[in-house]
Amino acid sequence: MHADNLIHARWIIPVEPPNRVLEHHAIAIEQGRITALLPSREAREQISASRVIELPGHALIPGLINAHTHTPMSLFRGMADDIPLMEWLEKHIWPAEQRWISPEFVADGSRLAMAEMIRSGTTCFNDMYFFPDITGKVALETGMRAVLGMILIDFPSAWASDADGYLERALALHDTFRNESTVSAIFAPHAPYSVSDEPLLRVRTLANELDLPIHMHVHETADEIGQSRKQYGMRPLTRLRQLGLTGPNLIAVHMTQLQDDEIEAYAASGGHVVHCPESNLKLASGFCPVARLLA
Ligand SMILES: [Zn+2]
């Protein structure tokens, strides 16, 4: 049997099935696909490979997945530390984005973030940012798997000026990448506090028609809950449920503020949660109750 690459590793951890560790095993790769996983001794006898890689002190695992990124923001790293989310966004990040965001900025920031992800073993990411078409192009060049967020936010940016513009660009982005096997596009309304009802209803309709997930920051801080109660008379998750956005297609990011009844309702809806411990600690947003959610 022939393989382009044959990788021998001290340990191979396939992740599925769980708790399985294979010692002194090898994987054979032909035309980008794994064609065999077998003991190293057998591989040396049975497989002639163009390239053999020996990893005598390594554990080989599948690529890691980062379920929530804003890749171009790698260029803002270190800006405005130790302040709460809304002050961080309103006084620092959003003004910096108004000043700096461009296709060139997004290309450079995405490329840097992807280099860092590859170096740490991450091969797939779920992104949300302006000019996702550029991030998608860089992902195709690097070979990383990427899910591009079709961003929607109530204020104008260099990417689009209003809801019509954001949604028009969203659908064009979806068309651009619809035939790619490694890059795709899904809806990414920024957050309940930054997107009003009318555009959210349009996202719900389009997401249902195209059967696409919705990637959104939800219940990130206690401040977000308070603001929603004042503005809408209800907590953000209740509002999203009333707007028809909760369900198996919702990817809710952060979720640090959750009551027991919300966890129960969200579990019943089949929605997903992304845990961002580092971001939540940086902005002192709170703790996602992961154990309660898993239970
Ligand atoms: Zn985020």
mmCIF file of C-alpha atoms and ligand atoms in Angstrom:
data_model
loop_
_atom_site.group_PDB
_atom_site.id
_atom_site.type_symbol
_atom_site.label_atom_id
_atom_site.label_comp_id
_atom_site.label_asym_id
_atom_site.label_seq_id
_atom_site.Cartn_x
_atom_site.Cartn_y
_atom_site.Cartn_z
ATOM 1 C CA MET A 1 0.000 0.000 0.000
ATOM 2 C CA HIS A 2 1.234 3.499 -0.827
ATOM 3 C CA ALA A 3 0.920 6.696 1.197
ATOM 4 C CA ASP A 4 2.061 10.260 0.599
ATOM 5 C CA ASN A 5 2.826 10.638 4.294
ATOM 6 C CA LEU A 6 3.303 8.073 7.026
ATOM 7 C CA ILE A 7 3.487 9.480 10.562
ATOM 8 C CA HIS A 8 4.764 7.298 13.398
ATOM 9 C CA ALA A 9 3.980 8.623 16.871
ATOM 10 C CA ARG A 10 4.743 7.401 20.380
ATOM 11 C CA TRP A 11 1.060 7.976 21.193
ATOM 12 C CA ILE A 12 -1.966 8.588 19.000
ATOM 13 C CA ILE A 13 -5.081 9.900 20.748
ATOM 14 C CA PRO A 14 -7.996 9.615 18.302
ATOM 15 C CA VAL A 15 -10.411 11.395 20.743
ATOM 16 C CA GLU A 16 -13.189 9.139 19.452
ATOM 17 C CA PRO A 17 -13.852 6.722 21.062
ATOM 18 C CA PRO A 18 -13.075 8.521 24.353
ATOM 19 C CA ASN A 19 -10.250 7.509 26.692
ATOM 20 C CA ARG A 20 -8.412 5.635 23.960
ATOM 21 C CA VAL A 21 -4.634 5.991 23.652
ATOM 22 C CA LEU A 22 -2.792 4.021 20.963
ATOM 23 C CA GLU A 23 0.906 3.464 21.613
ATOM 24 C CA HIS A 24 3.503 3.128 18.862
ATOM 25 C CA HIS A 25 0.984 3.592 16.093
ATOM 26 C CA ALA A 26 1.118 5.279 12.707
ATOM 27 C CA ILE A 27 -1.270 7.069 10.396
ATOM 28 C CA ALA A 28 -1.031 6.936 6.625
ATOM 29 C CA ILE A 29 -2.177 9.923 4.577
ATOM 30 C CA GLU A 30 -2.944 9.790 0.872
ATOM 31 C CA GLN A 31 -4.120 12.857 -1.071
ATOM 32 C CA GLY A 32 -4.961 14.748 2.081
ATOM 33 C CA ARG A 33 -6.992 11.963 3.691
ATOM 34 C CA ILE A 34 -6.154 9.505 6.454
ATOM 35 C CA THR A 35 -6.229 6.065 4.835
ATOM 36 C CA ALA A 36 -4.912 3.895 7.658
ATOM 37 C CA LEU A 37 -4.312 3.895 11.401
ATOM 38 C CA LEU A 38 -2.308 0.883 12.543
ATOM 39 C CA PRO A 39 0.555 -0.301 14.775
ATOM 40 C CA SER A 40 3.892 1.169 13.653
ATOM 41 C CA ARG A 41 5.475 -2.256 13.203
ATOM 42 C CA GLU A 42 2.777 -3.291 10.696
ATOM 43 C CA ALA A 43 2.927 0.090 8.968
ATOM 44 C CA ARG A 44 6.671 -0.303 8.361
ATOM 45 C CA GLU A 45 6.047 -3.672 6.686
ATOM 46 C CA GLN A 46 2.934 -2.844 4.695
ATOM 47 C CA ILE A 47 3.136 0.781 3.639
ATOM 48 C CA SER A 48 5.593 2.405 1.283
ATOM 49 C CA ALA A 49 5.456 6.123 1.886
ATOM 50 C CA SER A 50 6.881 9.051 -0.065
ATOM 51 C CA ARG A 51 7.603 10.741 3.225
ATOM 52 C CA VAL A 52 8.013 9.209 6.669
ATOM 53 C CA ILE A 53 7.747 11.375 9.772
ATOM 54 C CA GLU A 54 8.980 10.015 13.103
ATOM 55 C CA LEU A 55 7.519 11.535 16.274
ATOM 56 C CA PRO A 56 9.148 9.420 19.013
ATOM 57 C CA GLY A 57 8.219 11.715 21.909
ATOM 58 C CA HIS A 58 4.883 13.061 20.743
ATOM 59 C CA ALA A 59 1.176 12.536 21.227
ATOM 60 C CA LEU A 60 -0.678 12.959 17.939
ATOM 61 C CA ILE A 61 -4.246 14.296 18.176
ATOM 62 C CA PRO A 62 -6.850 15.631 15.722
ATOM 63 C CA GLY A 63 -6.696 19.378 15.050
ATOM 64 C CA LEU A 64 -8.167 21.610 17.740
ATOM 65 C CA ILE A 65 -11.210 23.781 17.027
ATOM 66 C CA ASN A 66 -11.595 27.352 18.248
ATOM 67 C CA ALA A 67 -15.355 27.925 18.358
ATOM 68 C CA HIS A 68 -15.209 31.728 18.780
ATOM 69 C CA THR A 69 -12.654 34.060 17.218
ATOM 70 C CA HIS A 70 -12.322 37.606 15.922
ATOM 71 C CA THR A 71 -9.109 36.829 14.035
ATOM 72 C CA PRO A 72 -8.201 40.335 12.756
ATOM 73 C CA MET A 73 -8.368 41.652 16.335
ATOM 74 C CA SER A 74 -5.007 39.965 16.966
ATOM 75 C CA LEU A 75 -3.658 43.374 15.864
ATOM 76 C CA PHE A 76 -5.468 45.056 18.800
ATOM 77 C CA ARG A 77 -3.917 42.725 21.376
ATOM 78 C CA GLY A 78 -2.847 44.515 24.557
ATOM 79 C CA MET A 79 -5.103 47.521 23.940
ATOM 80 C CA ALA A 80 -7.174 48.644 26.925
ATOM 81 C CA ASP A 81 -6.671 45.954 29.570
ATOM 82 C CA ASP A 82 -8.440 45.652 32.936
ATOM 83 C CA ILE A 83 -11.707 47.435 32.157
ATOM 84 C CA PRO A 84 -15.275 46.137 31.820
ATOM 85 C CA LEU A 85 -16.739 45.040 28.470
ATOM 86 C CA MET A 86 -18.895 48.062 27.608
ATOM 87 C CA GLU A 87 -16.173 50.596 28.441
ATOM 88 C CA TRP A 88 -13.642 48.422 26.568
ATOM 89 C CA LEU A 89 -15.907 48.358 23.492
ATOM 90 C CA GLU A 90 -17.288 51.905 23.520
ATOM 91 C CA LYS A 91 -14.177 53.863 24.564
ATOM 92 C CA HIS A 92 -11.431 51.764 22.983
ATOM 93 C CA ILE A 93 -12.274 48.952 20.551
ATOM 94 C CA TRP A 94 -15.124 50.461 18.530
ATOM 95 C CA PRO A 95 -13.269 53.808 18.008
ATOM 96 C CA ALA A 96 -10.104 51.884 17.023
ATOM 97 C CA GLU A 97 -12.172 49.851 14.555
ATOM 98 C CA GLN A 98 -13.697 53.031 13.076
ATOM 99 C CA ARG A 99 -10.167 54.354 12.619
ATOM 100 C CA TRP A 100 -8.328 51.257 11.378
ATOM 101 C CA ILE A 101 -10.548 48.577 9.852
ATOM 102 C CA SER A 102 -9.842 47.972 6.166
ATOM 103 C CA PRO A 103 -9.323 44.958 3.915
ATOM 104 C CA GLU A 104 -5.545 45.262 4.452
ATOM 105 C CA PHE A 105 -5.910 45.346 8.245
ATOM 106 C CA VAL A 106 -8.168 42.287 8.152
ATOM 107 C CA ALA A 107 -5.790 40.399 5.852
ATOM 108 C CA ASP A 108 -2.795 41.056 8.132
ATOM 109 C CA GLY A 109 -4.656 40.366 11.392
ATOM 110 C CA SER A 110 -6.264 37.175 10.063
ATOM 111 C CA ARG A 111 -2.937 35.891 8.782
ATOM 112 C CA LEU A 112 -1.238 36.526 12.138
ATOM 113 C CA ALA A 113 -4.069 34.816 14.054
ATOM 114 C CA MET A 114 -4.001 31.821 11.715
ATOM 115 C CA ALA A 115 -0.218 31.442 12.105
ATOM 116 C CA GLU A 116 -0.682 31.437 15.887
ATOM 117 C CA MET A 117 -3.533 28.933 15.708
ATOM 118 C CA ILE A 118 -1.586 26.564 13.452
ATOM 119 C CA ARG A 119 1.392 26.784 15.815
ATOM 120 C CA SER A 120 -0.826 25.687 18.720
ATOM 121 C CA GLY A 121 -2.496 22.843 16.820
ATOM 122 C CA THR A 122 -5.756 24.608 15.973
ATOM 123 C CA THR A 123 -6.946 23.710 12.477
ATOM 124 C CA CYS A 124 -10.516 25.054 12.443
ATOM 125 C CA PHE A 125 -12.098 28.274 13.727
ATOM 126 C CA ASN A 126 -15.485 29.995 13.912
ATOM 127 C CA ASP A 127 -14.919 33.692 13.207
ATOM 128 C CA MET A 128 -16.908 36.916 13.536
ATOM 129 C CA TYR A 129 -15.566 40.139 12.059
ATOM 130 C CA PHE A 130 -15.762 42.784 9.340
ATOM 131 C CA PHE A 131 -14.492 41.882 5.842
ATOM 132 C CA PRO A 132 -15.001 38.141 6.398
ATOM 133 C CA ASP A 133 -14.415 37.675 2.655
ATOM 134 C CA ILE A 134 -10.768 38.599 3.241
ATOM 135 C CA THR A 135 -10.442 36.245 6.226
ATOM 136 C CA GLY A 136 -11.956 33.510 4.058
ATOM 137 C CA LYS A 137 -9.411 34.111 1.318
ATOM 138 C CA VAL A 138 -6.526 33.889 3.808
ATOM 139 C CA ALA A 139 -8.024 30.688 5.252
ATOM 140 C CA LEU A 140 -8.079 29.112 1.790
ATOM 141 C CA GLU A 141 -4.413 30.078 1.319
ATOM 142 C CA THR A 142 -3.367 28.606 4.682
ATOM 143 C CA GLY A 143 -5.510 25.467 4.335
ATOM 144 C CA MET A 144 -7.267 26.082 7.664
ATOM 145 C CA ARG A 145 -10.941 25.237 8.036
ATOM 146 C CA ALA A 146 -12.935 28.378 8.725
ATOM 147 C CA VAL A 147 -16.526 29.299 9.436
ATOM 148 C CA LEU A 148 -16.969 32.962 8.523
ATOM 149 C CA GLY A 149 -19.471 35.037 10.465
ATOM 150 C CA MET A 150 -21.785 37.105 8.309
ATOM 151 C CA ILE A 151 -21.631 40.008 10.725
ATOM 152 C CA LEU A 152 -24.573 42.262 11.534
ATOM 153 C CA ILE A 153 -24.488 45.207 13.936
ATOM 154 C CA ASP A 154 -26.688 48.320 14.342
ATOM 155 C CA PHE A 155 -23.970 50.860 13.588
ATOM 156 C CA PRO A 156 -22.126 51.611 10.347
ATOM 157 C CA SER A 157 -18.619 50.280 9.687
ATOM 158 C CA ALA A 158 -16.193 50.159 6.793
ATOM 159 C CA TRP A 159 -17.906 46.861 5.830
ATOM 160 C CA ALA A 160 -21.538 48.088 5.609
ATOM 161 C CA SER A 161 -23.615 51.098 6.609
ATOM 162 C CA ASP A 162 -27.010 49.686 7.679
ATOM 163 C CA ALA A 163 -28.970 46.440 8.082
ATOM 164 C CA ASP A 164 -29.723 46.269 4.338
ATOM 165 C CA GLY A 165 -26.035 46.646 3.560
ATOM 166 C CA TYR A 166 -24.895 44.073 6.126
ATOM 167 C CA LEU A 167 -27.434 41.494 4.930
ATOM 168 C CA GLU A 168 -26.657 42.124 1.271
ATOM 169 C CA ARG A 169 -22.959 41.550 1.945
ATOM 170 C CA ALA A 170 -23.844 38.515 4.076
ATOM 171 C CA LEU A 171 -25.665 36.782 1.247
ATOM 172 C CA ALA A 172 -22.916 37.669 -1.245
ATOM 173 C CA LEU A 173 -20.351 36.179 1.164
ATOM 174 C CA HIS A 174 -22.399 33.014 1.509
ATOM 175 C CA ASP A 175 -22.521 32.699 -2.291
ATOM 176 C CA THR A 176 -18.769 33.283 -2.649
ATOM 177 C CA PHE A 177 -17.849 30.351 -0.398
ATOM 178 C CA ARG A 178 -20.799 28.003 -0.971
ATOM 179 C CA ASN A 179 -18.767 25.537 -3.061
ATOM 180 C CA GLU A 180 -15.673 25.455 -0.836
ATOM 181 C CA SER A 181 -15.110 22.326 1.222
ATOM 182 C CA THR A 182 -13.089 23.974 4.006
ATOM 183 C CA VAL A 183 -14.595 27.480 4.312
ATOM 184 C CA SER A 184 -18.252 28.344 4.865
ATOM 185 C CA ALA A 185 -20.333 31.301 6.043
ATOM 186 C CA ILE A 186 -22.993 31.497 8.778
ATOM 187 C CA PHE A 187 -24.981 34.367 10.333
ATOM 188 C CA ALA A 188 -23.262 36.365 13.065
ATOM 189 C CA PRO A 189 -25.438 39.110 14.556
ATOM 190 C CA HIS A 190 -23.018 40.667 17.075
ATOM 191 C CA ALA A 191 -25.047 40.600 20.336
ATOM 192 C CA PRO A 192 -28.550 41.249 21.718
ATOM 193 C CA TYR A 193 -27.412 44.718 22.912
ATOM 194 C CA SER A 194 -25.973 45.748 19.533
ATOM 195 C CA VAL A 195 -28.613 44.421 17.106
ATOM 196 C CA SER A 196 -32.251 45.541 17.264
ATOM 197 C CA ASP A 197 -35.381 43.433 16.731
ATOM 198 C CA GLU A 198 -36.101 44.171 13.080
ATOM 199 C CA PRO A 199 -32.736 43.020 11.668
ATOM 200 C CA LEU A 200 -32.757 40.016 14.050
ATOM 201 C CA LEU A 201 -36.114 38.915 12.620
ATOM 202 C CA ARG A 202 -34.650 39.137 9.126
ATOM 203 C CA VAL A 203 -31.671 37.007 10.228
ATOM 204 C CA ARG A 204 -34.066 34.430 11.658
ATOM 205 C CA THR A 205 -35.984 34.223 8.361
ATOM 206 C CA LEU A 206 -32.825 33.966 6.234
ATOM 207 C CA ALA A 207 -31.189 31.445 8.599
ATOM 208 C CA ASN A 208 -34.307 29.281 8.430
ATOM 209 C CA GLU A 209 -34.463 29.495 4.642
ATOM 210 C CA LEU A 210 -30.779 28.644 4.183
ATOM 211 C CA ASP A 211 -30.634 26.314 7.219
ATOM 212 C CA LEU A 212 -27.589 28.141 8.592
ATOM 213 C CA PRO A 213 -26.385 28.488 12.189
ATOM 214 C CA ILE A 214 -26.451 31.819 14.035
ATOM 215 C CA HIS A 215 -23.290 32.763 15.946
ATOM 216 C CA MET A 216 -23.871 35.445 18.605
ATOM 217 C CA HIS A 217 -22.493 36.803 21.898
ATOM 218 C CA VAL A 218 -25.239 36.092 24.491
ATOM 219 C CA HIS A 219 -25.440 36.865 28.227
ATOM 220 C CA GLU A 220 -21.801 37.933 28.328
ATOM 221 C CA THR A 221 -22.082 40.288 31.325
ATOM 222 C CA ALA A 222 -24.460 41.247 34.125
ATOM 223 C CA ASP A 223 -24.537 44.735 32.579
ATOM 224 C CA GLU A 224 -26.016 43.269 29.373
ATOM 225 C CA ILE A 225 -28.855 41.694 31.374
ATOM 226 C CA GLY A 226 -29.599 44.961 33.209
ATOM 227 C CA GLN A 227 -29.587 46.986 30.002
ATOM 228 C CA SER A 228 -31.940 44.535 28.279
ATOM 229 C CA ARG A 229 -34.364 44.583 31.206
ATOM 230 C CA LYS A 230 -34.427 48.393 31.021
ATOM 231 C CA GLN A 231 -34.732 48.624 27.226
ATOM 232 C CA TYR A 232 -36.917 45.593 26.440
ATOM 233 C CA GLY A 233 -38.377 44.667 29.829
ATOM 234 C CA MET A 234 -36.860 41.176 29.660
ATOM 235 C CA ARG A 235 -33.591 39.256 29.772
ATOM 236 C CA PRO A 236 -31.764 38.825 26.425
ATOM 237 C CA LEU A 237 -32.386 35.051 26.172
ATOM 238 C CA THR A 238 -36.127 35.633 26.670
ATOM 239 C CA ARG A 239 -36.039 38.234 23.897
ATOM 240 C CA LEU A 240 -34.131 35.898 21.555
ATOM 241 C CA ARG A 241 -36.638 33.145 22.266
ATOM 242 C CA GLN A 242 -39.550 35.503 21.515
ATOM 243 C CA LEU A 243 -37.865 36.532 18.256
ATOM 244 C CA GLY A 244 -37.543 32.859 17.316
ATOM 245 C CA LEU A 245 -33.739 32.762 17.361
ATOM 246 C CA THR A 246 -33.183 30.054 19.950
ATOM 247 C CA GLY A 247 -32.943 26.468 18.715
ATOM 248 C CA PRO A 248 -30.403 23.934 17.453
ATOM 249 C CA ASN A 249 -28.952 26.519 15.045
ATOM 250 C CA LEU A 250 -27.967 29.023 17.770
ATOM 251 C CA ILE A 251 -24.316 29.179 18.882
ATOM 252 C CA ALA A 252 -24.451 31.337 22.026
ATOM 253 C CA VAL A 253 -21.039 32.629 23.075
ATOM 254 C CA HIS A 254 -20.033 33.461 26.694
ATOM 255 C CA MET A 255 -23.310 32.717 28.574
ATOM 256 C CA THR A 256 -21.908 33.760 31.956
ATOM 257 C CA GLN A 257 -25.261 34.920 33.389
ATOM 258 C CA LEU A 258 -27.701 32.026 33.550
ATOM 259 C CA GLN A 259 -30.594 31.140 35.843
ATOM 260 C CA ASP A 260 -31.596 27.509 36.335
ATOM 261 C CA ASP A 261 -34.810 27.948 34.329
ATOM 262 C CA GLU A 262 -32.815 29.472 31.436
ATOM 263 C CA ILE A 263 -30.410 26.526 31.391
ATOM 264 C CA GLU A 264 -33.349 24.129 31.296
ATOM 265 C CA ALA A 265 -35.109 26.011 28.497
ATOM 266 C CA TYR A 266 -31.913 26.406 26.494
ATOM 267 C CA ALA A 267 -31.059 22.708 26.803
ATOM 268 C CA ALA A 268 -34.575 21.826 25.678
ATOM 269 C CA SER A 269 -34.159 24.109 22.640
ATOM 270 C CA GLY A 270 -31.051 22.175 21.537
ATOM 271 C CA GLY A 271 -28.909 25.341 21.359
ATOM 272 C CA HIS A 272 -25.126 25.370 21.696
ATOM 273 C CA VAL A 273 -22.859 27.230 24.140
ATOM 274 C CA VAL A 274 -19.286 28.384 23.580
ATOM 275 C CA HIS A 275 -17.209 28.835 26.732
ATOM 276 C CA CYS A 276 -14.595 31.666 26.574
ATOM 277 C CA PRO A 277 -12.804 31.522 29.937
ATOM 278 C CA GLU A 278 -9.856 33.722 28.965
ATOM 279 C CA SER A 279 -11.972 36.522 27.535
ATOM 280 C CA ASN A 280 -14.367 36.342 30.486
ATOM 281 C CA LEU A 281 -11.452 36.698 32.901
ATOM 282 C CA LYS A 282 -9.806 39.527 30.917
ATOM 283 C CA LEU A 283 -12.980 41.625 31.079
ATOM 284 C CA ALA A 284 -14.134 40.297 34.487
ATOM 285 C CA SER A 285 -17.415 39.336 32.794
ATOM 286 C CA GLY A 286 -18.198 36.386 35.026
ATOM 287 C CA PHE A 287 -18.024 32.601 34.859
ATOM 288 C CA CYS A 288 -19.882 30.358 32.457
ATOM 289 C CA PRO A 289 -21.556 27.623 34.592
ATOM 290 C CA VAL A 290 -20.105 24.829 32.460
ATOM 291 C CA ALA A 291 -20.777 21.987 34.920
ATOM 292 C CA ARG A 292 -24.430 23.043 35.313
ATOM 293 C CA LEU A 293 -24.781 23.329 31.526
ATOM 294 C CA LEU A 294 -23.278 19.882 30.966
ATOM 295 C CA ALA A 295 -25.548 18.383 33.591
HETATM 296 ZN ZN ZN B 1 -16.365 37.694 20.858
#
